[in-house]
Amino acid sequence: MKKIENYINGEYSTPIENRWIDNYNPSTGEIYSLLPNSSVTDVQMAYEAAKTAFPSWSTTSLQHRSDILAKIASLIIENLELLANAEAIDNGKPLSLATSVDIPRASSNFDFFAHAITQFASEAHESMGQNAINFTLRNPIGVVGCISPWNLPLYLFTWKIAPALAAGNTVVAKPSEITPMTAYLLGDICTKAGLPKGVLNIVHGLGNTTGQAIIEHPDIKAISFTGGTATGAHIAKTAAPMFKKLSLELGGKNPNLIFADCDYEKMLTTTLRSSFANQGQICLCGSRIFIERTIYDQFKKDFIKKTKALKIGEPLNKETNIGALVSKSHLEKVKSYIDIAEQEGGTILYGGDYITVKGYENGYYLQPTIIEVTDSNCRLTQEEIFGPVVTIMPFDTDDQALSLANNVRYGLSATIWTNNLNRSMYLAKHIQAGIIWINTWMMRDLRTPFGGVKDSGIGREGGFEALRFFTEPKNVCIHY
Ligand code: NAD
């Protein structure tokens, strides 16, 4: 059985207590590898390595740092096939998605921050009349912690690591225990790229042991976390007495507002993607669809037809649009929401059941599911399901659409489909979310701030926002 290992001080190593966790292949339901169940001691070893590496890495030339990150980016692309296969097997996502989105984006994350750091400028203020000038140093924090989820494993892991390293920090990172494989493979790539020993340390393990050891470590002064809202709240509570800097990218329950005056075909194709891409397991998926009543019936008919045509199957099959859900427990959690549809006043318009894929009978497959609801306060439209399940509901006026969009505890993203500029600007301004898409979805520019409001988190990733997070500003005032 393949054993995934920790990557500490530039070398692969087994966990000190020799405890292991089963890693399942979601398409077969079988255990296919083991990963370390790392202890506090393993985390401490990773911390020590990072601490030792910090003085040299934080003072190395910007160009050298940038070159190494760019090299990691190019090695990720050189290993695209290996990494995409590993991601599809580990996570259950279609290979086509891993090949076209996840792995190229992991490479772009390094490439982007390799260049962004060379453009990251400090502020200076001349204090007129006081004969003084102030400037702000942006020092790296030291050893920082990066903790990521399973839905976009390498994509989100590197989205944190790349800016942390670019800014001169050294890192103790933990990928999700459900999808550890590509983070494991990244260690070797970093070594080959010439990343000095101890600059990046990857410890595998459970959240409440390995992850907990990272967030409780008194000398890991910043934590960048992406995951569930409940975990985020727990991290915030744990970190508060130690005054750790926190970036929390949490859950979402994003509205997709569709107006009759939109570009209908483009909206329909994109809505299919924003509903079911990655089996609906993207924090940005538009799981609450609200449609202007005049096109509601037409939309229902067309959306169901398009959903029916999606090919559900084994992730490595090139024809597959929808792969397996990530784990058995997650599959059951998602299905349990479908099961309460009726008692919550919903009607299942399409899907709603498990699927058996021939040859993969124990895999975690679920039909893409469309549920019509009549009340946006029901659990299906209030709670994050995080699977291939969307609710649909009609609305009549712009203000009603706005109030439906905001009637939720989350505030990550929102999508608006309309060709009316005034309407889209009014909604963009008033929807409570960190990211708004108008007539598109998940179109990303890595320079832009990424993150949510309300229970979707605090802080922003992306561009200089990420570099600001991973540095500590220090003002210097000179009187002359
Ligand atoms: P999760 O919160 O269960 O786990 C995320 C990570 O935190 C994992 O590595 C886990 O091991 C670790 N963890 C768990 N308990 C911990 C603890 N006590 N201390 C330290 N670390 C701990 O989330 P998940 O199920 O892996 O991911 C799904 C969630 O992530 C969804 O809610 C989704 O919306 C969210 N998400 C958000 C974004 C975003 O950018 N806002 C992106 C992707 C996913």
Coordinates of C-alpha atoms and ligand atoms in Angstrom, one line a residue:
M1 CA 0.0 0.0 0.0
K2 CA 1.4 3.4 -1.0
K3 CA 2.4 5.4 2.1
I4 CA 2.2 9.2 1.8
E5 CA 4.9 10.8 4.0
N6 CA 5.4 14.2 5.6
Y7 CA 7.9 16.6 4.0
I8 CA 10.0 18.1 6.7
N9 CA 13.3 20.0 6.3
G10 CA 13.4 19.1 2.7
E11 CA 13.0 15.4 3.2
Y12 CA 10.2 12.9 3.3
S13 CA 9.7 11.2 6.6
T14 CA 7.3 8.9 8.4
P15 CA 5.3 10.2 11.4
I16 CA 7.1 9.8 14.6
E17 CA 4.5 7.7 16.3
N18 CA 4.0 5.6 13.2
R19 CA 0.3 6.1 13.1
W20 CA -1.5 6.1 9.8
I21 CA -4.9 7.1 8.3
D22 CA -6.7 5.3 5.5
N23 CA -7.0 7.2 2.3
Y24 CA -10.0 6.2 0.1
N25 CA -10.4 6.4 -3.7
P26 CA -13.9 7.9 -4.0
S27 CA -14.5 6.4 -7.4
T28 CA -14.1 2.8 -6.0
G29 CA -14.7 3.2 -2.3
E30 CA -11.5 1.4 -1.7
I31 CA -8.5 2.3 0.5
Y32 CA -5.6 3.0 -1.9
S33 CA -3.0 4.7 0.3
L34 CA -2.1 5.6 3.8
L35 CA -1.2 9.0 5.2
P36 CA 0.5 10.0 8.4
N37 CA -1.6 10.8 11.4
S38 CA 1.0 13.3 12.6
S39 CA 1.3 14.2 16.2
V40 CA 2.3 17.4 18.1
T41 CA 5.9 16.2 17.8
D42 CA 5.8 16.0 14.0
V43 CA 4.3 19.5 13.9
Q44 CA 7.0 20.7 16.3
M45 CA 9.7 19.2 14.1
A46 CA 8.2 21.0 11.1
Y47 CA 8.1 24.2 13.1
E48 CA 11.8 23.8 14.1
A49 CA 12.8 23.2 10.5
A50 CA 10.9 26.3 9.4
K51 CA 12.3 28.4 12.2
T52 CA 15.9 27.4 11.3
A53 CA 15.2 28.2 7.6
F54 CA 13.6 31.6 8.2
P55 CA 16.7 33.9 8.7
S56 CA 18.2 32.8 5.4
W57 CA 15.0 32.6 3.3
S58 CA 13.7 36.0 4.6
T59 CA 16.9 37.8 3.6
T60 CA 17.6 36.0 0.4
S61 CA 17.4 38.3 -2.7
L62 CA 14.0 38.9 -4.1
Q63 CA 15.1 37.7 -7.5
H64 CA 16.4 34.4 -6.1
R65 CA 13.1 33.8 -4.2
S66 CA 11.1 34.8 -7.3
D67 CA 13.2 32.4 -9.5
I68 CA 12.6 29.4 -7.2
L69 CA 8.8 30.0 -7.2
A70 CA 8.8 30.4 -11.0
K71 CA 10.7 27.1 -11.2
I72 CA 8.1 25.4 -9.0
A73 CA 5.4 26.7 -11.3
S74 CA 7.1 25.3 -14.4
L75 CA 7.8 21.9 -12.7
I76 CA 4.1 21.7 -11.8
I77 CA 3.3 22.0 -15.5
E78 CA 6.0 19.5 -16.5
N79 CA 4.2 17.1 -14.1
L80 CA 0.7 18.0 -15.2
E81 CA -0.3 14.5 -16.1
L82 CA 1.0 12.9 -12.9
L83 CA -0.6 15.6 -10.7
A84 CA -3.9 15.7 -12.5
N85 CA -4.3 11.9 -12.3
A86 CA -3.4 11.9 -8.7
E87 CA -5.9 14.7 -8.0
A88 CA -8.7 12.9 -9.9
I89 CA -8.1 9.6 -8.1
D90 CA -7.7 11.2 -4.7
N91 CA -10.7 13.6 -4.9
G92 CA -13.1 12.0 -7.4
K93 CA -13.1 15.1 -9.7
P94 CA -13.1 14.5 -13.4
L95 CA -9.6 14.2 -14.9
S96 CA -10.6 16.8 -17.5
L97 CA -11.2 19.3 -14.7
A98 CA -8.0 18.5 -12.9
T99 CA -6.1 18.8 -16.1
S100 CA -7.7 22.0 -17.4
V101 CA -8.2 23.9 -14.1
D102 CA -6.8 22.6 -10.8
I103 CA -3.2 21.8 -11.7
P104 CA -2.7 24.7 -14.2
R105 CA -4.0 27.0 -11.5
A106 CA -1.6 25.5 -8.9
S107 CA 1.2 26.4 -11.3
S108 CA -0.2 29.9 -11.9
N109 CA -0.4 30.5 -8.1
F110 CA 3.4 30.1 -7.9
D111 CA 4.0 32.0 -11.1
F112 CA 1.8 34.9 -10.1
F113 CA 3.4 35.4 -6.7
A114 CA 6.9 34.9 -8.2
H115 CA 6.2 38.1 -10.1
A116 CA 3.8 39.9 -7.7
I117 CA 6.5 40.0 -5.0
T118 CA 8.8 42.0 -7.3
Q119 CA 6.1 44.6 -7.7
F120 CA 5.0 44.8 -4.0
A121 CA 5.8 48.4 -3.0
S122 CA 5.9 50.0 0.5
E123 CA 4.2 53.3 1.3
A124 CA 6.1 56.5 2.1
H125 CA 4.5 59.7 3.6
E126 CA 6.3 63.0 3.8
S127 CA 5.0 64.8 6.9
M128 CA 4.8 68.3 5.6
G129 CA 5.9 71.1 8.0
Q130 CA 7.4 68.6 10.4
N131 CA 10.6 67.8 8.5
A132 CA 9.9 64.2 8.7
I133 CA 9.4 61.3 6.3
N134 CA 7.7 58.0 7.2
F135 CA 8.0 54.8 5.3
T136 CA 6.6 51.4 5.9
L137 CA 8.6 48.2 6.0
R138 CA 6.8 45.1 5.1
N139 CA 8.6 42.4 7.0
P140 CA 7.8 38.7 6.7
I141 CA 6.0 37.4 9.8
G142 CA 8.2 34.3 10.5
V143 CA 6.8 30.8 10.5
V144 CA 3.3 30.8 9.3
G145 CA 0.6 28.0 9.1
C146 CA -1.4 27.1 6.0
I147 CA -4.4 24.8 6.3
S148 CA -6.5 23.8 3.3
P149 CA -9.6 21.8 2.4
W150 CA -10.3 18.8 0.1
N151 CA -12.4 20.3 -2.7
L152 CA -9.7 22.0 -4.8
P153 CA -6.7 20.3 -3.1
L154 CA -3.5 21.5 -4.8
Y155 CA -5.2 24.7 -6.2
L156 CA -6.1 26.0 -2.7
F157 CA -3.0 24.6 -0.9
T158 CA -0.7 26.5 -3.3
W159 CA -2.9 29.6 -3.2
K160 CA -1.7 30.1 0.4
I161 CA 1.8 28.7 0.2
A162 CA 2.9 30.7 -2.8
P163 CA 2.3 34.2 -1.3
A164 CA 3.6 33.1 2.1
L165 CA 6.9 32.0 0.6
A166 CA 7.0 34.9 -1.8
A167 CA 6.8 37.3 1.1
G168 CA 9.8 35.6 2.8
N169 CA 8.0 33.5 5.4
T170 CA 8.7 29.9 6.1
V171 CA 5.7 27.5 6.3
V172 CA 4.2 24.7 8.1
A173 CA 1.3 23.5 5.9
K174 CA -1.4 20.9 6.3
P175 CA -3.5 19.7 3.4
S176 CA -6.9 18.0 4.0
E177 CA -6.6 14.4 5.3
I178 CA -9.2 13.5 2.7
T179 CA -7.0 14.5 -0.3
P180 CA -3.3 14.5 0.7
M181 CA -1.8 13.1 -2.5
T182 CA -0.9 16.1 -4.6
A183 CA 0.4 18.0 -1.6
Y184 CA 2.6 15.0 -1.0
L185 CA 3.9 15.2 -4.6
L186 CA 4.6 18.9 -4.3
G187 CA 7.4 18.2 -1.8
D188 CA 9.5 16.5 -4.4
I189 CA 8.8 19.3 -6.9
C190 CA 10.0 21.9 -4.4
T191 CA 13.2 20.0 -3.7
K192 CA 13.8 19.8 -7.5
A193 CA 13.1 23.5 -7.9
G194 CA 15.9 24.3 -5.3
L195 CA 13.7 25.4 -2.5
P196 CA 16.0 25.4 0.5
K197 CA 15.4 22.8 3.2
G198 CA 12.9 23.8 5.9
V199 CA 11.3 26.7 3.9
L200 CA 8.2 24.6 3.2
N201 CA 7.2 21.8 5.6
I202 CA 4.1 19.7 4.9
V203 CA 2.6 17.7 7.7
H204 CA -0.3 15.4 7.1
G205 CA -3.0 14.4 9.6
L206 CA -6.4 15.0 11.0
G207 CA -7.8 18.4 11.7
N208 CA -8.4 18.0 15.4
T209 CA -4.9 16.6 16.1
T210 CA -2.3 17.8 13.5
G211 CA -4.3 20.9 12.5
Q212 CA -5.0 21.7 16.1
A213 CA -1.2 21.4 16.9
I214 CA -0.6 24.1 14.2
I215 CA -3.2 26.5 15.4
E216 CA -2.2 26.1 19.0
H217 CA 1.5 26.5 18.4
P218 CA 2.4 29.7 20.2
D219 CA 5.2 30.7 17.7
I220 CA 3.2 30.2 14.5
K221 CA 2.0 33.7 14.4
A222 CA -0.3 33.7 11.4
I223 CA -2.7 31.1 10.1
S224 CA -4.2 31.1 6.6
F225 CA -7.2 28.8 6.6
T226 CA -9.7 27.6 4.0
G227 CA -12.4 25.3 5.1
G228 CA -15.8 25.1 6.9
T229 CA -17.3 27.9 8.9
A230 CA -17.5 25.9 12.1
T231 CA -13.8 25.0 11.8
G232 CA -13.0 28.7 11.1
A233 CA -14.9 29.8 14.2
H234 CA -13.0 27.2 16.3
I235 CA -9.7 28.5 14.9
A236 CA -10.6 32.1 15.6
K237 CA -11.4 31.2 19.2
T238 CA -8.2 29.2 19.7
A239 CA -6.0 31.8 18.1
A240 CA -7.5 34.9 19.7
P241 CA -5.7 34.7 23.1
M242 CA -2.4 34.4 21.2
F243 CA -3.2 37.4 18.9
K244 CA -2.5 35.4 15.8
K245 CA -3.0 37.0 12.5
L246 CA -5.9 35.1 10.7
S247 CA -7.2 34.8 7.2
L248 CA -10.3 32.7 7.1
E249 CA -11.9 31.6 3.9
L250 CA -15.1 29.8 4.9
G251 CA -18.3 28.4 3.6
G252 CA -20.7 29.8 1.0
K253 CA -24.3 29.6 -0.1
N254 CA -24.1 31.8 -3.1
P255 CA -27.1 33.3 -4.9
N256 CA -27.4 33.1 -8.7
L257 CA -29.9 35.8 -9.8
I258 CA -31.3 35.4 -13.3
F259 CA -33.2 38.2 -15.0
A260 CA -35.3 37.8 -18.1
D261 CA -33.2 40.3 -20.0
C262 CA -30.0 38.2 -19.8
D263 CA -28.1 36.5 -22.6
Y264 CA -30.1 33.3 -22.1
E265 CA -27.9 30.7 -23.7
K266 CA -24.8 32.0 -22.1
M267 CA -26.6 32.1 -18.7
L268 CA -27.9 28.5 -19.1
T269 CA -24.5 27.0 -20.0
T270 CA -22.7 28.9 -17.2
T271 CA -25.4 28.1 -14.7
L272 CA -25.0 24.4 -15.4
R273 CA -21.3 24.8 -14.6
S274 CA -21.8 27.0 -11.5
S275 CA -24.3 24.4 -10.2
F276 CA -22.5 21.2 -10.8
A277 CA -18.8 21.7 -11.5
N278 CA -16.6 19.6 -9.3
Q279 CA -19.8 17.8 -8.2
G280 CA -21.0 21.1 -6.7
Q281 CA -18.1 21.0 -4.3
I282 CA -16.8 24.5 -4.9
C283 CA -17.3 27.2 -2.3
L284 CA -18.3 29.5 -5.2
C285 CA -21.0 27.3 -6.7
G286 CA -24.3 29.2 -7.1
S287 CA -26.4 26.8 -5.1
R288 CA -29.4 29.1 -4.7
I289 CA -30.8 29.9 -8.1
F290 CA -33.4 32.7 -8.3
I291 CA -35.1 33.3 -11.6
E292 CA -37.4 36.2 -12.8
R293 CA -40.9 34.7 -12.9
T294 CA -41.5 35.6 -16.6
I295 CA -38.8 33.1 -17.7
Y296 CA -39.1 30.7 -14.8
D297 CA -41.0 27.9 -16.6
Q298 CA -38.7 28.1 -19.6
F299 CA -35.7 28.0 -17.4
K300 CA -36.9 25.0 -15.5
K301 CA -37.5 23.1 -18.7
D302 CA -34.1 24.0 -20.3
F303 CA -32.1 23.6 -17.1
I304 CA -33.5 20.1 -16.5
K305 CA -32.8 19.1 -20.1
K306 CA -29.2 20.3 -19.8
T307 CA -28.6 18.6 -16.4
K308 CA -30.0 15.3 -17.8
A309 CA -27.3 15.4 -20.5
L310 CA -24.4 15.5 -18.0
K311 CA -22.3 12.4 -18.0
I312 CA -21.8 11.0 -14.5
G313 CA -19.0 8.5 -14.3
E314 CA -15.5 7.4 -13.3
P315 CA -13.2 10.4 -12.9
L316 CA -10.5 9.1 -15.2
N317 CA -12.9 8.6 -18.1
K318 CA -12.5 11.5 -20.5
E319 CA -16.2 11.7 -21.2
T320 CA -17.1 12.3 -17.5
N321 CA -18.7 15.6 -16.5
I322 CA -19.6 14.7 -13.0
G323 CA -17.3 12.4 -11.0
A324 CA -17.6 11.0 -7.5
L325 CA -18.2 12.9 -4.3
V326 CA -15.2 13.1 -2.1
S327 CA -16.0 10.7 0.7
K328 CA -18.7 8.3 1.9
S329 CA -19.6 10.5 4.8
H330 CA -19.9 13.6 2.6
L331 CA -22.0 11.7 0.1
E332 CA -24.4 10.7 2.9
K333 CA -24.5 14.3 4.2
V334 CA -25.4 15.6 0.8
K335 CA -28.0 12.9 0.3
S336 CA -29.5 13.6 3.7
Y337 CA -30.4 17.1 2.5
I338 CA -32.2 15.6 -0.5
D339 CA -34.1 13.4 1.8
I340 CA -35.5 16.3 3.8
A341 CA -36.6 18.2 0.6
E342 CA -40.2 17.2 0.9
Q343 CA -40.6 18.0 4.6
E344 CA -38.9 21.4 3.9
G345 CA -41.6 22.2 1.3
G346 CA -39.4 21.4 -1.7
T347 CA -40.1 19.4 -4.9
I348 CA -37.3 17.4 -6.5
L349 CA -37.5 18.3 -10.2
Y350 CA -34.6 16.2 -11.3
G351 CA -32.1 13.7 -9.7
G352 CA -32.2 13.0 -6.0
D353 CA -30.7 9.6 -5.9
Y354 CA -27.4 7.7 -5.7
I355 CA -26.0 6.4 -9.0
T356 CA -24.3 3.1 -9.6
V357 CA -21.5 3.4 -12.1
K358 CA -20.8 0.0 -13.9
G359 CA -17.5 -1.4 -12.6
Y360 CA -17.4 1.2 -9.8
E361 CA -20.4 0.0 -7.7
N362 CA -18.9 1.1 -4.4
G363 CA -18.0 4.6 -5.6
Y364 CA -19.6 7.7 -4.1
Y365 CA -21.8 8.8 -7.0
L366 CA -24.9 11.0 -6.8
Q367 CA -27.2 12.4 -9.4
P368 CA -27.1 16.2 -10.0
T369 CA -30.2 17.4 -8.3
I370 CA -32.6 20.3 -8.8
I371 CA -35.0 21.1 -6.1
E372 CA -37.8 23.7 -6.4
V373 CA -38.5 25.6 -3.2
T374 CA -41.2 28.0 -2.2
D375 CA -39.6 29.5 0.9
S376 CA -36.0 30.7 1.0
N377 CA -35.9 30.2 4.7
C378 CA -35.9 26.4 4.4
R379 CA -32.8 24.5 5.4
L380 CA -32.0 23.6 1.8
T381 CA -31.5 27.3 0.9
Q382 CA -30.0 28.3 4.3
E383 CA -27.4 25.6 4.9
E384 CA -24.3 24.8 2.9
I385 CA -24.9 21.4 1.2
F386 CA -21.7 21.5 -0.8
G387 CA -22.7 18.9 -3.4
P388 CA -24.5 18.6 -6.8
V389 CA -27.7 20.0 -5.4
V390 CA -29.3 23.4 -6.2
T391 CA -32.5 25.0 -5.2
I392 CA -34.6 27.1 -7.6
M393 CA -37.2 29.7 -6.9
P394 CA -38.9 32.5 -8.9
F395 CA -38.9 36.2 -8.0
D396 CA -40.8 39.2 -9.3
T397 CA -38.9 42.4 -8.6
D398 CA -35.3 43.6 -8.3
D399 CA -35.7 44.3 -4.6
Q400 CA -37.2 40.9 -4.0
A401 CA -34.1 39.4 -5.8
L402 CA -31.8 41.5 -3.6
S403 CA -33.5 40.5 -0.4
L404 CA -33.5 36.8 -1.4
A405 CA -29.8 37.1 -2.2
N406 CA -29.0 38.6 1.2
N407 CA -31.3 36.3 3.2
V408 CA -28.5 33.9 4.4
R409 CA -25.7 33.9 6.9
Y410 CA -23.0 33.5 4.3
G411 CA -21.6 36.1 2.0
L412 CA -18.9 34.7 -0.3
S413 CA -20.0 35.3 -3.9
A414 CA -23.0 36.2 -6.0
T415 CA -23.8 35.9 -9.7
I416 CA -26.1 38.3 -11.6
W417 CA -27.5 37.7 -15.1
T418 CA -28.9 40.8 -16.7
N419 CA -28.0 43.1 -19.6
N420 CA -29.4 46.1 -17.6
L421 CA -26.4 48.0 -16.4
N422 CA -28.3 50.1 -13.8
R423 CA -29.8 46.9 -12.3
S424 CA -26.5 45.0 -12.2
M425 CA -24.7 47.9 -10.6
Y426 CA -27.4 48.4 -8.0
L427 CA -27.3 44.8 -7.1
A428 CA -23.5 44.5 -7.2
K429 CA -23.4 47.4 -4.7
H430 CA -26.0 46.0 -2.3
I431 CA -25.5 42.3 -2.3
Q432 CA -23.6 41.2 0.8
A433 CA -20.7 39.3 -0.6
G434 CA -17.0 39.6 -1.2
I435 CA -17.1 38.6 -4.9
I436 CA -19.7 39.5 -7.5
W437 CA -19.9 38.1 -11.0
I438 CA -22.0 39.9 -13.6
N439 CA -22.9 37.7 -16.7
T440 CA -20.1 35.2 -15.9
W441 CA -19.0 32.9 -13.1
M442 CA -15.7 32.0 -11.5
M443 CA -13.8 34.2 -14.0
R444 CA -10.6 34.8 -12.0
D445 CA -7.9 37.4 -12.2
L446 CA -5.3 36.6 -9.5
R447 CA -4.7 40.3 -8.8
T448 CA -8.2 40.8 -7.4
P449 CA -9.2 40.4 -3.7
F450 CA -10.8 37.0 -3.0
G451 CA -12.8 36.3 0.1
G452 CA -16.1 36.7 1.8
V453 CA -18.2 38.6 4.4
K454 CA -20.6 37.5 7.1
D455 CA -20.0 33.8 8.0
S456 CA -17.9 33.3 4.8
G457 CA -14.9 34.6 6.6
I458 CA -12.5 37.4 7.3
G459 CA -9.6 38.7 5.3
R460 CA -8.9 38.5 1.6
E461 CA -6.5 36.4 -0.5
G462 CA -5.1 37.2 -3.9
G463 CA -2.8 39.8 -5.3
F464 CA -1.2 42.3 -2.9
E465 CA -3.9 41.5 -0.3
A466 CA -2.2 38.1 0.2
L467 CA 1.2 39.7 0.4
R468 CA -0.1 42.2 2.9
F469 CA -1.5 39.4 5.0
F470 CA 1.8 37.5 5.0
T471 CA 3.8 40.6 6.0
E472 CA 3.8 42.8 9.1
P473 CA 3.9 46.5 8.4
K474 CA 6.4 48.5 10.4
N475 CA 6.4 52.3 10.2
V476 CA 9.8 54.1 10.3
C477 CA 9.7 57.8 11.0
I478 CA 12.8 59.9 10.2
H479 CA 13.1 63.5 11.4
Y480 CA 15.6 65.5 9.5
Ligands
NAD1 P1 -13.0 21.5 7.2 O1 -13.1 22.8 7.9 O2 -13.5 20.3 7.7 O3 -11.4 21.2 7.0 C1 -10.5 22.1 6.3 C2 -9.1 21.9 6.8 O4 -9.1 22.2 8.2 C3 -8.7 20.4 6.7 O5 -7.3 20.4 6.4 C4 -8.9 19.9 8.2 O6 -8.1 18.8 8.5 C5 -8.5 21.2 9.0 N1 -9.1 21.2 10.3 C6 -10.2 20.6 10.8 N2 -10.3 20.9 12.1 C7 -9.2 21.6 12.5 C8 -8.8 22.1 13.7 N3 -9.4 21.9 14.9 N4 -7.6 22.8 13.7 C9 -6.9 23.0 12.6 N5 -7.3 22.5 11.4 C10 -8.4 21.8 11.4 O7 -13.5 21.8 5.7 P2 -13.6 20.8 4.5 O8 -14.7 19.9 4.7 O9 -12.2 20.2 4.2 O10 -13.9 21.8 3.3 C11 -15.1 22.1 2.9 C12 -15.4 23.5 3.4 O11 -14.5 24.4 2.9 C13 -16.8 24.1 2.8 O12 -17.4 24.7 3.9 C14 -16.4 25.1 1.8 O13 -17.3 26.1 1.5 C15 -15.1 25.6 2.3 N6 -14.3 26.2 1.3 C16 -14.2 27.6 1.3 C17 -13.4 28.2 0.3 C18 -13.3 29.7 0.3 O14 -12.4 30.2 -0.4 N7 -14.1 30.5 1.1 C19 -12.8 27.5 -0.6 C20 -13.0 26.1 -0.6 C21 -13.7 25.5 0.4

